[in-house]
PDB file of C-alpha atoms in Angstrom:
ATOM      1  CA  UNK R1237      -0.482 -95.026  24.049  1.00 64.00           C
ATOM      2  CA  UNK R1238      -1.610 -93.464  20.791  1.00 74.00           C
ATOM      3  CA  UNK R1239      -2.751 -89.938  21.301  1.00 87.00           C
ATOM      4  CA  UNK R1240      -4.449 -88.017  18.523  1.00 89.00           C
ATOM      5  CA  UNK R1241      -1.404 -85.822  17.641  1.00 87.00           C
ATOM      6  CA  UNK R1242       0.766 -88.932  17.419  1.00 90.00           C
ATOM      7  CA  UNK R1243      -1.659 -90.665  15.058  1.00 91.00           C
ATOM      8  CA  UNK R1244      -1.764 -87.490  12.963  1.00 92.00           C
ATOM      9  CA  UNK R1245       2.035 -87.342  12.885  1.00 92.00           C
ATOM     10  CA  UNK R1246       2.378 -90.978  11.878  1.00 92.00           C
ATOM     11  CA  UNK R1247      -0.195 -90.765   9.092  1.00 94.00           C
ATOM     12  CA  UNK R1248       1.266 -87.569   7.674  1.00 93.00           C
ATOM     13  CA  UNK R1249       4.799 -88.900   8.032  1.00 93.00           C
ATOM     14  CA  UNK R1250       3.816 -92.023   6.119  1.00 94.00           C
ATOM     15  CA  UNK R1251       2.418 -89.898   3.296  1.00 95.00           C
ATOM     16  CA  UNK R1252       5.571 -87.781   3.344  1.00 94.00           C
ATOM     17  CA  UNK R1253       7.909 -90.768   3.156  1.00 93.00           C
ATOM     18  CA  UNK R1254       5.812 -92.473   0.470  1.00 94.00           C
ATOM     19  CA  UNK R1255       5.932 -89.315  -1.627  1.00 94.00           C
ATOM     20  CA  UNK R1256       9.709 -89.135  -1.153  1.00 93.00           C
ATOM     21  CA  UNK R1257      10.083 -92.730  -2.322  1.00 92.00           C
ATOM     22  CA  UNK R1258       7.798 -91.948  -5.254  1.00 93.00           C
ATOM     23  CA  UNK R1259      10.061 -89.102  -6.370  1.00 92.00           C
ATOM     24  CA  UNK R1260      12.999 -91.490  -6.571  1.00 90.00           C
ATOM     25  CA  UNK R1261      11.205 -94.433  -8.165  1.00 89.00           C
ATOM     26  CA  UNK R1262       9.010 -92.761 -10.784  1.00 87.00           C
ATOM     27  CA  UNK R1263       9.959 -93.355 -14.385  1.00 85.00           C
ATOM     28  CA  UNK R1264       8.253 -90.229 -15.647  1.00 86.00           C
ATOM     29  CA  UNK R1265       9.702 -86.922 -14.413  1.00 88.00           C
ATOM     30  CA  UNK R1266       6.169 -85.485 -14.316  1.00 91.00           C
ATOM     31  CA  UNK R1267       5.154 -88.096 -11.758  1.00 91.00           C
ATOM     32  CA  UNK R1268       8.280 -87.303  -9.761  1.00 91.00           C
ATOM     33  CA  UNK R1269       7.348 -83.615  -9.773  1.00 92.00           C
ATOM     34  CA  UNK R1270       3.844 -84.374  -8.498  1.00 93.00           C
ATOM     35  CA  UNK R1271       5.206 -86.636  -5.753  1.00 94.00           C
ATOM     36  CA  UNK R1272       7.581 -83.822  -4.857  1.00 94.00           C
ATOM     37  CA  UNK R1273       4.601 -81.490  -4.577  1.00 94.00           C
ATOM     38  CA  UNK R1274       2.945 -83.932  -2.171  1.00 94.00           C
ATOM     39  CA  UNK R1275       6.128 -84.107  -0.122  1.00 94.00           C
ATOM     40  CA  UNK R1276       6.361 -80.323   0.122  1.00 94.00           C
ATOM     41  CA  UNK R1277       2.693 -80.016   1.102  1.00 94.00           C
ATOM     42  CA  UNK R1278       3.038 -82.508   3.955  1.00 94.00           C
ATOM     43  CA  UNK R1279       6.181 -80.715   5.130  1.00 94.00           C
ATOM     44  CA  UNK R1280       4.235 -77.433   5.179  1.00 94.00           C
ATOM     45  CA  UNK R1281       1.691 -79.085   7.481  1.00 94.00           C
ATOM     46  CA  UNK R1282       4.530 -80.247   9.720  1.00 93.00           C
ATOM     47  CA  UNK R1283       5.812 -76.664   9.856  1.00 92.00           C
ATOM     48  CA  UNK R1284       2.419 -75.517  11.130  1.00 92.00           C
ATOM     49  CA  UNK R1285       2.511 -78.113  13.886  1.00 90.00           C
ATOM     50  CA  UNK R1286       6.047 -76.934  14.731  1.00 89.00           C
ATOM     51  CA  UNK R1287       4.933 -73.326  15.362  1.00 87.00           C
ATOM     52  CA  UNK R1288       6.392 -71.972  12.124  1.00 88.00           C
ATOM     53  CA  UNK R1289       3.393 -70.446  10.416  1.00 90.00           C
ATOM     54  CA  UNK R1290       5.232 -67.974   8.206  1.00 92.00           C
ATOM     55  CA  UNK R1291       7.584 -70.668   6.953  1.00 92.00           C
ATOM     56  CA  UNK R1292       4.653 -72.969   6.221  1.00 92.00           C
ATOM     57  CA  UNK R1293       3.161 -70.289   3.994  1.00 93.00           C
ATOM     58  CA  UNK R1294       6.556 -69.616   2.435  1.00 92.00           C
ATOM     59  CA  UNK R1295       6.994 -73.331   1.839  1.00 92.00           C
ATOM     60  CA  UNK R1296       3.751 -73.505  -0.108  1.00 93.00           C
ATOM     61  CA  UNK R1297       4.448 -70.308  -2.040  1.00 92.00           C
ATOM     62  CA  UNK R1298       8.143 -70.784  -2.812  1.00 91.00           C
ATOM     63  CA  UNK R1299       8.441 -74.538  -3.189  1.00 90.00           C
ATOM     64  CA  UNK R1300       5.005 -75.680  -4.328  1.00 87.00           C
ATOM     65  CA  UNK R1301       4.114 -72.507  -6.175  1.00 88.00           C
ATOM     66  CA  UNK R1302       7.499 -71.590  -7.585  1.00 89.00           C
ATOM     67  CA  UNK R1303      10.013 -74.387  -7.758  1.00 91.00           C
ATOM     68  CA  UNK R1304       7.729 -77.286  -8.665  1.00 92.00           C
ATOM     69  CA  UNK R1305       5.979 -75.160 -11.295  1.00 92.00           C
ATOM     70  CA  UNK R1306       9.368 -74.199 -12.731  1.00 91.00           C
ATOM     71  CA  UNK R1307      10.399 -77.859 -12.893  1.00 91.00           C
ATOM     72  CA  UNK R1308       7.085 -78.727 -14.564  1.00 92.00           C
ATOM     73  CA  UNK R1309       7.622 -75.989 -17.138  1.00 91.00           C
ATOM     74  CA  UNK R1310      11.060 -77.358 -17.965  1.00 89.00           C
ATOM     75  CA  UNK R1311       9.667 -80.893 -18.262  1.00 89.00           C
ATOM     76  CA  UNK R1312       7.007 -79.611 -20.644  1.00 89.00           C
ATOM     77  CA  UNK R1313       9.634 -77.803 -22.708  1.00 86.00           C
ATOM     78  CA  UNK R1314      12.213 -80.548 -23.049  1.00 83.00           C
ATOM     79  CA  UNK R1315      10.224 -83.731 -22.449  1.00 76.00           C
ATOM     80  CA  UNK R1316      12.797 -85.401 -20.309  1.00 65.00           C
ATOM     81  CA  UNK R1317      11.910 -89.058 -19.912  1.00 66.00           C
ATOM     82  CA  UNK R1318      14.994 -91.237 -19.780  1.00 65.00           C
ATOM     83  CA  UNK R1319      14.416 -94.963 -19.725  1.00 57.00           C
ATOM     84  CA  UNK R1320      16.623 -95.855 -16.792  1.00 59.00           C
ATOM     85  CA  UNK R1321      15.914 -96.412 -13.137  1.00 52.00           C
ATOM     86  CA  UNK R1322      18.933 -98.629 -12.592  1.00 52.00           C
ATOM     87  CA  UNK R1323      22.159 -97.570 -10.968  1.00 49.00           C
ATOM     88  CA  UNK R1324      24.837 -96.120 -13.181  1.00 55.00           C
ATOM     89  CA  UNK R1325      28.523 -96.807 -13.486  1.00 61.00           C
ATOM     90  CA  UNK R1326      29.773 -94.118 -11.169  1.00 66.00           C
ATOM     91  CA  UNK R1327      32.585 -95.472  -9.018  1.00 71.00           C
ATOM     92  CA  UNK R1328      32.100 -93.037  -6.139  1.00 74.00           C
ATOM     93  CA  UNK R1329      28.475 -94.069  -5.676  1.00 73.00           C
ATOM     94  CA  UNK R1330      29.432 -96.789  -3.199  1.00 74.00           C
ATOM     95  CA  UNK R1331      31.385 -94.435  -0.930  1.00 81.00           C
ATOM     96  CA  UNK R1332      28.685 -91.790  -1.072  1.00 80.00           C
ATOM     97  CA  UNK R1333      26.129 -94.458  -0.199  1.00 79.00           C
ATOM     98  CA  UNK R1334      28.187 -95.562   2.804  1.00 81.00           C
ATOM     99  CA  UNK R1335      28.463 -91.918   3.886  1.00 84.00           C
ATOM    100  CA  UNK R1336      24.702 -91.517   3.608  1.00 81.00           C
ATOM    101  CA  UNK R1337      24.148 -94.626   5.688  1.00 82.00           C
ATOM    102  CA  UNK R1338      26.471 -93.270   8.366  1.00 84.00           C
ATOM    103  CA  UNK R1339      24.588 -89.960   8.337  1.00 81.00           C
ATOM    104  CA  UNK R1340      21.273 -91.767   8.707  1.00 81.00           C
ATOM    105  CA  UNK R1341      22.501 -94.019  11.492  1.00 80.00           C
ATOM    106  CA  UNK R1342      24.137 -91.085  13.258  1.00 83.00           C
ATOM    107  CA  UNK R1343      20.968 -89.027  13.085  1.00 78.00           C
ATOM    108  CA  UNK R1344      18.818 -91.881  14.305  1.00 79.00           C
ATOM    109  CA  UNK R1345      21.238 -92.699  17.090  1.00 79.00           C
ATOM    110  CA  UNK R1346      21.485 -89.071  18.121  1.00 78.00           C
ATOM    111  CA  UNK R1347      17.722 -88.687  18.121  1.00 73.00           C
ATOM    112  CA  UNK R1348      17.084 -91.844  20.110  1.00 73.00           C
ATOM    113  CA  UNK R1349      20.048 -92.028  22.472  1.00 72.00           C
ATOM    114  CA  UNK R1350      20.429 -88.394  23.451  1.00 71.00           C
ATOM    115  CA  UNK R1351      17.014 -88.410  25.121  1.00 68.00           C
ATOM    116  CA  UNK R1352      15.963 -84.983  23.952  1.00 70.00           C
ATOM    117  CA  UNK R1353      14.019 -83.086  26.572  1.00 73.00           C
ATOM    118  CA  UNK R1354      10.296 -82.631  25.972  1.00 76.00           C
ATOM    119  CA  UNK R1355       9.484 -79.308  24.398  1.00 75.00           C
ATOM    120  CA  UNK R1356       8.995 -76.809  27.202  1.00 77.00           C
ATOM    121  CA  UNK R1357       6.098 -74.341  27.222  1.00 77.00           C
ATOM    122  CA  UNK R1358       8.664 -71.521  27.564  1.00 75.00           C
ATOM    123  CA  UNK R1359      10.238 -72.535  24.254  1.00 75.00           C
ATOM    124  CA  UNK R1360       6.843 -72.541  22.563  1.00 77.00           C
ATOM    125  CA  UNK R1361       6.183 -69.099  23.984  1.00 74.00           C
ATOM    126  CA  UNK R1362       9.564 -67.816  22.774  1.00 75.00           C
ATOM    127  CA  UNK R1363       8.941 -68.882  19.184  1.00 74.00           C
ATOM    128  CA  UNK R1364       5.570 -67.061  19.230  1.00 80.00           C
ATOM    129  CA  UNK R1365       4.076 -69.316  16.580  1.00 75.00           C
ATOM    130  CA  UNK R1366       6.538 -68.124  13.962  1.00 77.00           C
ATOM    131  CA  UNK R1367       4.060 -65.556  12.659  1.00 82.00           C
ATOM    132  CA  UNK R1368       5.264 -63.095   9.986  1.00 86.00           C
ATOM    133  CA  UNK R1369       5.514 -60.255  12.487  1.00 88.00           C
ATOM    134  CA  UNK R1370       8.044 -61.888  14.773  1.00 88.00           C
ATOM    135  CA  UNK R1371       9.994 -63.391  11.856  1.00 89.00           C
ATOM    136  CA  UNK R1372      10.112 -59.991  10.163  1.00 89.00           C
ATOM    137  CA  UNK R1373      11.293 -58.245  13.320  1.00 89.00           C
ATOM    138  CA  UNK R1374      14.124 -60.720  13.758  1.00 88.00           C
ATOM    139  CA  UNK R1375      14.997 -60.609  10.077  1.00 89.00           C
ATOM    140  CA  UNK R1376      15.217 -56.815   9.896  1.00 91.00           C
ATOM    141  CA  UNK R1377      17.137 -56.329  13.129  1.00 91.00           C
ATOM    142  CA  UNK R1378      19.566 -59.133  13.863  1.00 89.00           C
ATOM    143  CA  UNK R1379      19.834 -60.573  10.357  1.00 91.00           C
ATOM    144  CA  UNK R1380      19.625 -57.505   8.138  1.00 93.00           C
ATOM    145  CA  UNK R1381      23.014 -58.083   6.446  1.00 94.00           C
ATOM    146  CA  UNK R1382      22.335 -61.706   5.362  1.00 93.00           C
ATOM    147  CA  UNK R1383      18.904 -60.559   4.229  1.00 93.00           C
ATOM    148  CA  UNK R1384      20.400 -57.955   1.907  1.00 94.00           C
ATOM    149  CA  UNK R1385      22.976 -60.467   0.676  1.00 94.00           C
ATOM    150  CA  UNK R1386      20.174 -62.888  -0.196  1.00 94.00           C
ATOM    151  CA  UNK R1387      18.513 -60.107  -2.170  1.00 94.00           C
ATOM    152  CA  UNK R1388      21.715 -59.647  -4.172  1.00 95.00           C
ATOM    153  CA  UNK R1389      22.032 -63.404  -4.609  1.00 94.00           C
ATOM    154  CA  UNK R1390      18.525 -63.631  -6.040  1.00 93.00           C
ATOM    155  CA  UNK R1391      19.268 -60.769  -8.439  1.00 94.00           C
ATOM    156  CA  UNK R1392      22.465 -62.461  -9.616  1.00 94.00           C
ATOM    157  CA  UNK R1393      20.629 -65.771 -10.021  1.00 93.00           C
ATOM    158  CA  UNK R1394      17.968 -64.019 -12.089  1.00 92.00           C
ATOM    159  CA  UNK R1395      20.592 -62.514 -14.394  1.00 93.00           C
ATOM    160  CA  UNK R1396      22.451 -65.813 -14.600  1.00 91.00           C
ATOM    161  CA  UNK R1397      19.313 -67.702 -15.551  1.00 90.00           C
ATOM    162  CA  UNK R1398      18.579 -65.089 -18.215  1.00 90.00           C
ATOM    163  CA  UNK R1399      22.066 -65.352 -19.696  1.00 89.00           C
ATOM    164  CA  UNK R1400      22.077 -69.157 -19.634  1.00 87.00           C
ATOM    165  CA  UNK R1401      18.560 -69.504 -21.025  1.00 81.00           C
ATOM    166  CA  UNK R1402      19.138 -67.167 -23.954  1.00 81.00           C
ATOM    167  CA  UNK R1403      19.163 -68.571 -27.480  1.00 73.00           C
ATOM    168  CA  UNK R1404      22.779 -69.019 -28.575  1.00 67.00           C
ATOM    169  CA  UNK R1405      24.249 -66.526 -31.016  1.00 66.00           C
ATOM    170  CA  UNK R1406      24.846 -67.613 -34.594  1.00 60.00           C
ATOM    171  CA  UNK R1407      28.546 -66.923 -34.678  1.00 53.00           C
ATOM    172  CA  UNK R1408      29.471 -70.587 -34.457  1.00 50.00           C
ATOM    173  CA  UNK R1409      31.610 -69.980 -31.413  1.00 50.00           C
ATOM    174  CA  UNK R1410      28.641 -69.755 -29.088  1.00 49.00           C
ATOM    175  CA  UNK R1411      27.126 -73.045 -30.221  1.00 48.00           C
ATOM    176  CA  UNK R1412      30.122 -75.252 -30.946  1.00 50.00           C
ATOM    177  CA  UNK R1413      28.366 -78.575 -30.432  1.00 52.00           C
ATOM    178  CA  UNK R1414      25.543 -78.152 -32.926  1.00 49.00           C
ATOM    179  CA  UNK R1415      27.014 -79.481 -36.140  1.00 49.00           C
ATOM    180  CA  UNK R1416      25.540 -80.378 -39.474  1.00 50.00           C
ATOM    181  CA  UNK R1417      26.162 -84.116 -39.160  1.00 50.00           C
ATOM    182  CA  UNK R1418      24.524 -84.244 -35.761  1.00 50.00           C
ATOM    183  CA  UNK R1419      20.938 -84.615 -36.931  1.00 51.00           C
ATOM    184  CA  UNK R1420      20.334 -88.265 -35.973  1.00 52.00           C
ATOM    185  CA  UNK R1421      17.536 -88.447 -33.417  1.00 53.00           C
ATOM    186  CA  UNK R1422      18.667 -89.365 -29.975  1.00 52.00           C
ATOM    187  CA  UNK R1423      17.128 -92.690 -28.877  1.00 54.00           C
ATOM    188  CA  UNK R1424      16.316 -91.191 -25.490  1.00 56.00           C
ATOM    189  CA  UNK R1425      14.267 -88.431 -27.177  1.00 53.00           C
ATOM    190  CA  UNK R1426      12.517 -90.082 -30.117  1.00 53.00           C
ATOM    191  CA  UNK R1427      10.146 -87.212 -30.738  1.00 55.00           C
ATOM    192  CA  UNK R1428      12.552 -84.347 -30.310  1.00 53.00           C
ATOM    193  CA  UNK R1429      14.321 -82.560 -33.116  1.00 53.00           C
ATOM    194  CA  UNK R1430      17.813 -81.155 -32.753  1.00 53.00           C
ATOM    195  CA  UNK R1431      17.576 -77.451 -32.120  1.00 52.00           C
ATOM    196  CA  UNK R1432      18.817 -75.260 -34.916  1.00 51.00           C
ATOM    197  CA  UNK R1433      19.357 -71.518 -34.878  1.00 51.00           C
ATOM    198  CA  UNK R1434      16.513 -69.839 -36.704  1.00 50.00           C
ATOM    199  CA  UNK R1435      17.985 -68.726 -40.048  1.00 49.00           C
ATOM    200  CA  UNK R1436      14.900 -66.817 -41.085  1.00 48.00           C
ATOM    201  CA  UNK R1437      15.500 -64.125 -38.512  1.00 47.00           C
ATOM    202  CA  UNK R1438      18.968 -63.245 -39.710  1.00 48.00           C
ATOM    203  CA  UNK R1439      18.293 -61.101 -42.852  1.00 49.00           C
ATOM    204  CA  UNK R1440      15.929 -58.833 -40.942  1.00 48.00           C
ATOM    205  CA  UNK R1441      18.476 -58.284 -38.267  1.00 49.00           C
ATOM    206  CA  UNK R1442      21.176 -57.429 -40.836  1.00 48.00           C
ATOM    207  CA  UNK R1443      18.876 -54.957 -42.585  1.00 49.00           C
ATOM    208  CA  UNK R1444      18.111 -53.267 -39.304  1.00 51.00           C
ATOM    209  CA  UNK R1445      21.768 -53.019 -38.544  1.00 51.00           C
ATOM    210  CA  UNK R1446      22.571 -51.539 -41.973  1.00 53.00           C
ATOM    211  CA  UNK R1447      19.762 -48.990 -41.820  1.00 54.00           C
ATOM    212  CA  UNK R1448      20.797 -47.852 -38.373  1.00 48.00           C
TER     213      UNK R1448
ATOM    214  CA  UNK E  38       3.178 -82.786  21.947  1.00 77.00           C
ATOM    215  CA  UNK E  39       5.219 -84.857  19.504  1.00 81.00           C
ATOM    216  CA  UNK E  40       8.820 -85.261  20.691  1.00 84.00           C
ATOM    217  CA  UNK E  41      11.449 -83.471  18.641  1.00 84.00           C
ATOM    218  CA  UNK E  42      13.296 -86.701  17.985  1.00 85.00           C
ATOM    219  CA  UNK E  43      10.406 -87.980  15.843  1.00 87.00           C
ATOM    220  CA  UNK E  44      10.806 -85.022  13.524  1.00 90.00           C
ATOM    221  CA  UNK E  45      14.574 -85.526  13.414  1.00 88.00           C
ATOM    222  CA  UNK E  46      14.113 -89.183  12.479  1.00 88.00           C
ATOM    223  CA  UNK E  47      11.645 -88.268   9.737  1.00 91.00           C
ATOM    224  CA  UNK E  48      14.064 -85.653   8.433  1.00 91.00           C
ATOM    225  CA  UNK E  49      16.928 -88.158   8.416  1.00 89.00           C
ATOM    226  CA  UNK E  50      14.835 -90.629   6.412  1.00 90.00           C
ATOM    227  CA  UNK E  51      13.796 -88.037   3.832  1.00 92.00           C
ATOM    228  CA  UNK E  52      17.400 -86.861   3.524  1.00 91.00           C
ATOM    229  CA  UNK E  53      18.599 -90.407   2.942  1.00 89.00           C
ATOM    230  CA  UNK E  54      15.894 -91.137   0.369  1.00 90.00           C
ATOM    231  CA  UNK E  55      16.864 -87.966  -1.479  1.00 91.00           C
ATOM    232  CA  UNK E  56      20.538 -88.901  -1.351  1.00 88.00           C
ATOM    233  CA  UNK E  57      19.811 -92.375  -2.691  1.00 87.00           C
ATOM    234  CA  UNK E  58      17.879 -90.741  -5.521  1.00 87.00           C
ATOM    235  CA  UNK E  59      20.834 -88.530  -6.388  1.00 87.00           C
ATOM    236  CA  UNK E  60      23.065 -91.607  -6.433  1.00 85.00           C
ATOM    237  CA  UNK E  61      20.970 -94.055  -8.438  1.00 83.00           C
ATOM    238  CA  UNK E  62      19.086 -91.892 -10.906  1.00 82.00           C
ATOM    239  CA  UNK E  63      20.630 -90.580 -14.101  1.00 82.00           C
ATOM    240  CA  UNK E  64      17.935 -88.130 -15.160  1.00 85.00           C
ATOM    241  CA  UNK E  65      19.190 -84.641 -14.373  1.00 87.00           C
ATOM    242  CA  UNK E  66      15.717 -83.330 -13.561  1.00 89.00           C
ATOM    243  CA  UNK E  67      14.991 -86.098 -11.056  1.00 90.00           C
ATOM    244  CA  UNK E  68      18.388 -85.532  -9.441  1.00 90.00           C
ATOM    245  CA  UNK E  69      17.339 -81.908  -9.092  1.00 90.00           C
ATOM    246  CA  UNK E  70      14.128 -82.865  -7.335  1.00 92.00           C
ATOM    247  CA  UNK E  71      16.021 -85.182  -4.992  1.00 93.00           C
ATOM    248  CA  UNK E  72      18.388 -82.352  -4.047  1.00 93.00           C
ATOM    249  CA  UNK E  73      15.380 -80.182  -3.255  1.00 93.00           C
ATOM    250  CA  UNK E  74      14.011 -82.964  -1.092  1.00 93.00           C
ATOM    251  CA  UNK E  75      17.286 -83.175   0.833  1.00 93.00           C
ATOM    252  CA  UNK E  76      17.181 -79.422   1.444  1.00 94.00           C
ATOM    253  CA  UNK E  77      13.643 -79.757   2.755  1.00 94.00           C
ATOM    254  CA  UNK E  78      14.617 -82.569   5.093  1.00 94.00           C
ATOM    255  CA  UNK E  79      17.236 -80.314   6.659  1.00 93.00           C
ATOM    256  CA  UNK E  80      14.672 -77.521   6.870  1.00 94.00           C
ATOM    257  CA  UNK E  81      12.359 -79.796   8.824  1.00 94.00           C
ATOM    258  CA  UNK E  82      15.135 -80.644  11.280  1.00 91.00           C
ATOM    259  CA  UNK E  83      16.026 -76.974  11.694  1.00 93.00           C
ATOM    260  CA  UNK E  84      12.448 -75.956  12.437  1.00 93.00           C
ATOM    261  CA  UNK E  85      11.996 -78.826  14.891  1.00 90.00           C
ATOM    262  CA  UNK E  86      15.177 -77.823  16.737  1.00 88.00           C
ATOM    263  CA  UNK E  87      14.162 -74.161  16.680  1.00 89.00           C
ATOM    264  CA  UNK E  88      11.055 -75.126  18.626  1.00 88.00           C
ATOM    265  CA  UNK E  89      13.085 -77.406  20.882  1.00 86.00           C
ATOM    266  CA  UNK E  90      15.461 -74.615  21.908  1.00 86.00           C
ATOM    267  CA  UNK E  91      12.888 -71.829  21.820  1.00 85.00           C
ATOM    268  CA  UNK E  92      14.964 -69.765  19.414  1.00 86.00           C
ATOM    269  CA  UNK E  93      13.917 -68.148  16.165  1.00 88.00           C
ATOM    270  CA  UNK E  94      17.362 -68.517  14.602  1.00 90.00           C
ATOM    271  CA  UNK E  95      16.511 -71.893  13.127  1.00 89.00           C
ATOM    272  CA  UNK E  96      13.483 -70.493  11.367  1.00 91.00           C
ATOM    273  CA  UNK E  97      15.523 -67.590   9.981  1.00 92.00           C
ATOM    274  CA  UNK E  98      18.092 -70.032   8.617  1.00 93.00           C
ATOM    275  CA  UNK E  99      15.288 -71.968   6.937  1.00 94.00           C
ATOM    276  CA  UNK E 100      14.161 -68.728   5.319  1.00 93.00           C
ATOM    277  CA  UNK E 101      17.641 -68.216   3.862  1.00 94.00           C
ATOM    278  CA  UNK E 102      17.817 -71.839   2.728  1.00 94.00           C
ATOM    279  CA  UNK E 103      14.572 -71.333   0.825  1.00 93.00           C
ATOM    280  CA  UNK E 104      15.977 -68.241  -0.915  1.00 93.00           C
ATOM    281  CA  UNK E 105      19.184 -70.037  -1.863  1.00 93.00           C
ATOM    282  CA  UNK E 106      17.186 -73.043  -3.105  1.00 92.00           C
ATOM    283  CA  UNK E 107      15.119 -70.770  -5.346  1.00 92.00           C
ATOM    284  CA  UNK E 108      18.274 -69.243  -6.814  1.00 93.00           C
ATOM    285  CA  UNK E 109      19.823 -72.681  -7.271  1.00 92.00           C
ATOM    286  CA  UNK E 110      16.777 -74.007  -9.112  1.00 92.00           C
ATOM    287  CA  UNK E 111      16.615 -71.004 -11.420  1.00 91.00           C
ATOM    288  CA  UNK E 112      20.264 -71.278 -12.465  1.00 92.00           C
ATOM    289  CA  UNK E 113      20.331 -75.077 -12.502  1.00 91.00           C
ATOM    290  CA  UNK E 114      17.287 -75.447 -14.699  1.00 91.00           C
ATOM    291  CA  UNK E 115      18.715 -72.830 -17.064  1.00 91.00           C
ATOM    292  CA  UNK E 116      21.887 -74.930 -17.304  1.00 89.00           C
ATOM    293  CA  UNK E 117      19.802 -78.052 -17.999  1.00 88.00           C
ATOM    294  CA  UNK E 118      17.879 -76.220 -20.720  1.00 87.00           C
ATOM    295  CA  UNK E 119      21.091 -74.943 -22.321  1.00 86.00           C
ATOM    296  CA  UNK E 120      22.642 -78.403 -22.229  1.00 85.00           C
ATOM    297  CA  UNK E 121      19.596 -80.076 -23.754  1.00 85.00           C
ATOM    298  CA  UNK E 122      19.664 -77.464 -26.498  1.00 83.00           C
ATOM    299  CA  UNK E 123      23.263 -78.355 -27.308  1.00 80.00           C
ATOM    300  CA  UNK E 124      23.394 -82.093 -26.801  1.00 79.00           C
ATOM    301  CA  UNK E 125      19.795 -83.332 -26.559  1.00 76.00           C
ATOM    302  CA  UNK E 126      20.376 -85.495 -23.501  1.00 76.00           C
ATOM    303  CA  UNK E 127      19.439 -85.369 -19.831  1.00 78.00           C
ATOM    304  CA  UNK E 128      21.613 -88.306 -18.769  1.00 79.00           C
ATOM    305  CA  UNK E 129      24.152 -87.022 -16.274  1.00 78.00           C
ATOM    306  CA  UNK E 130      26.551 -89.807 -17.215  1.00 74.00           C
ATOM    307  CA  UNK E 131      26.756 -88.348 -20.710  1.00 75.00           C
ATOM    308  CA  UNK E 132      27.243 -84.783 -19.553  1.00 74.00           C
ATOM    309  CA  UNK E 133      31.014 -84.701 -19.940  1.00 74.00           C
ATOM    310  CA  UNK E 134      31.790 -81.578 -21.937  1.00 74.00           C
ATOM    311  CA  UNK E 135      34.397 -80.584 -19.381  1.00 75.00           C
ATOM    312  CA  UNK E 136      35.891 -84.109 -19.567  1.00 71.00           C
ATOM    313  CA  UNK E 137      35.748 -84.658 -15.835  1.00 57.00           C
TER     314      UNK E 137
END
């Protein structure tokens, strides 16, 4: 018998799965990013139905608002279309694929065969809708140490991204793979030009150094 | 109420689709997105099981997973940008500077 929540679940799950397939099959990375956005949005709706309201909001803010936008920025900066959808020559792909199949079958078997109990009203009461208040209370009492560690991790990631994203120095050691003979355009990036250190900045910097 | 197993099955399918994407695609950015999708599939399972067992621990773990995913994306995309600046390619099969 098809109740209304079940129909809702099936429709939204179909959208979610279709978006996931779209991420994998799109040729353009921009299309993949938009499919990914759809996938994240449907998952946020699932979180609301699973009594996790704070995490649904965090999902929209962090994933849709932060991560997908970051990926879109990078795609805009570096283009990024590669003309391949086919499988590559990696030898371990087969074993990893078999492992994935086992994981999928195991999960399906576990879900179907274990006969999970229906969700009890007590459990729903205990989760309290996952509102920010109850999540915050748990986070700042029982999980205060991991919370602080995550803060440090985010700071380190910020610094790491800054260091990695910086323009390379002109000493030659920092950019060993940019050579003079390397100016042929890559066929995968027909419109891109090889990046060169900006020579016009250098005299100013030397003058400043000498005057100081 | 939708049984928890439905959510677990959906999560398993999304995880597998993401894993297949990591295996068959060669574009580093799309591999990134597929990894994010796999993380989200696990998040969905964790939240479904948190409701099943009436415990908030699953939701807290999802919160930490989100933070780690944000850090991972920031550093990973910076690495991709730096590599494209050096070598002008996004093909992971050609990323072999360490000769692995």
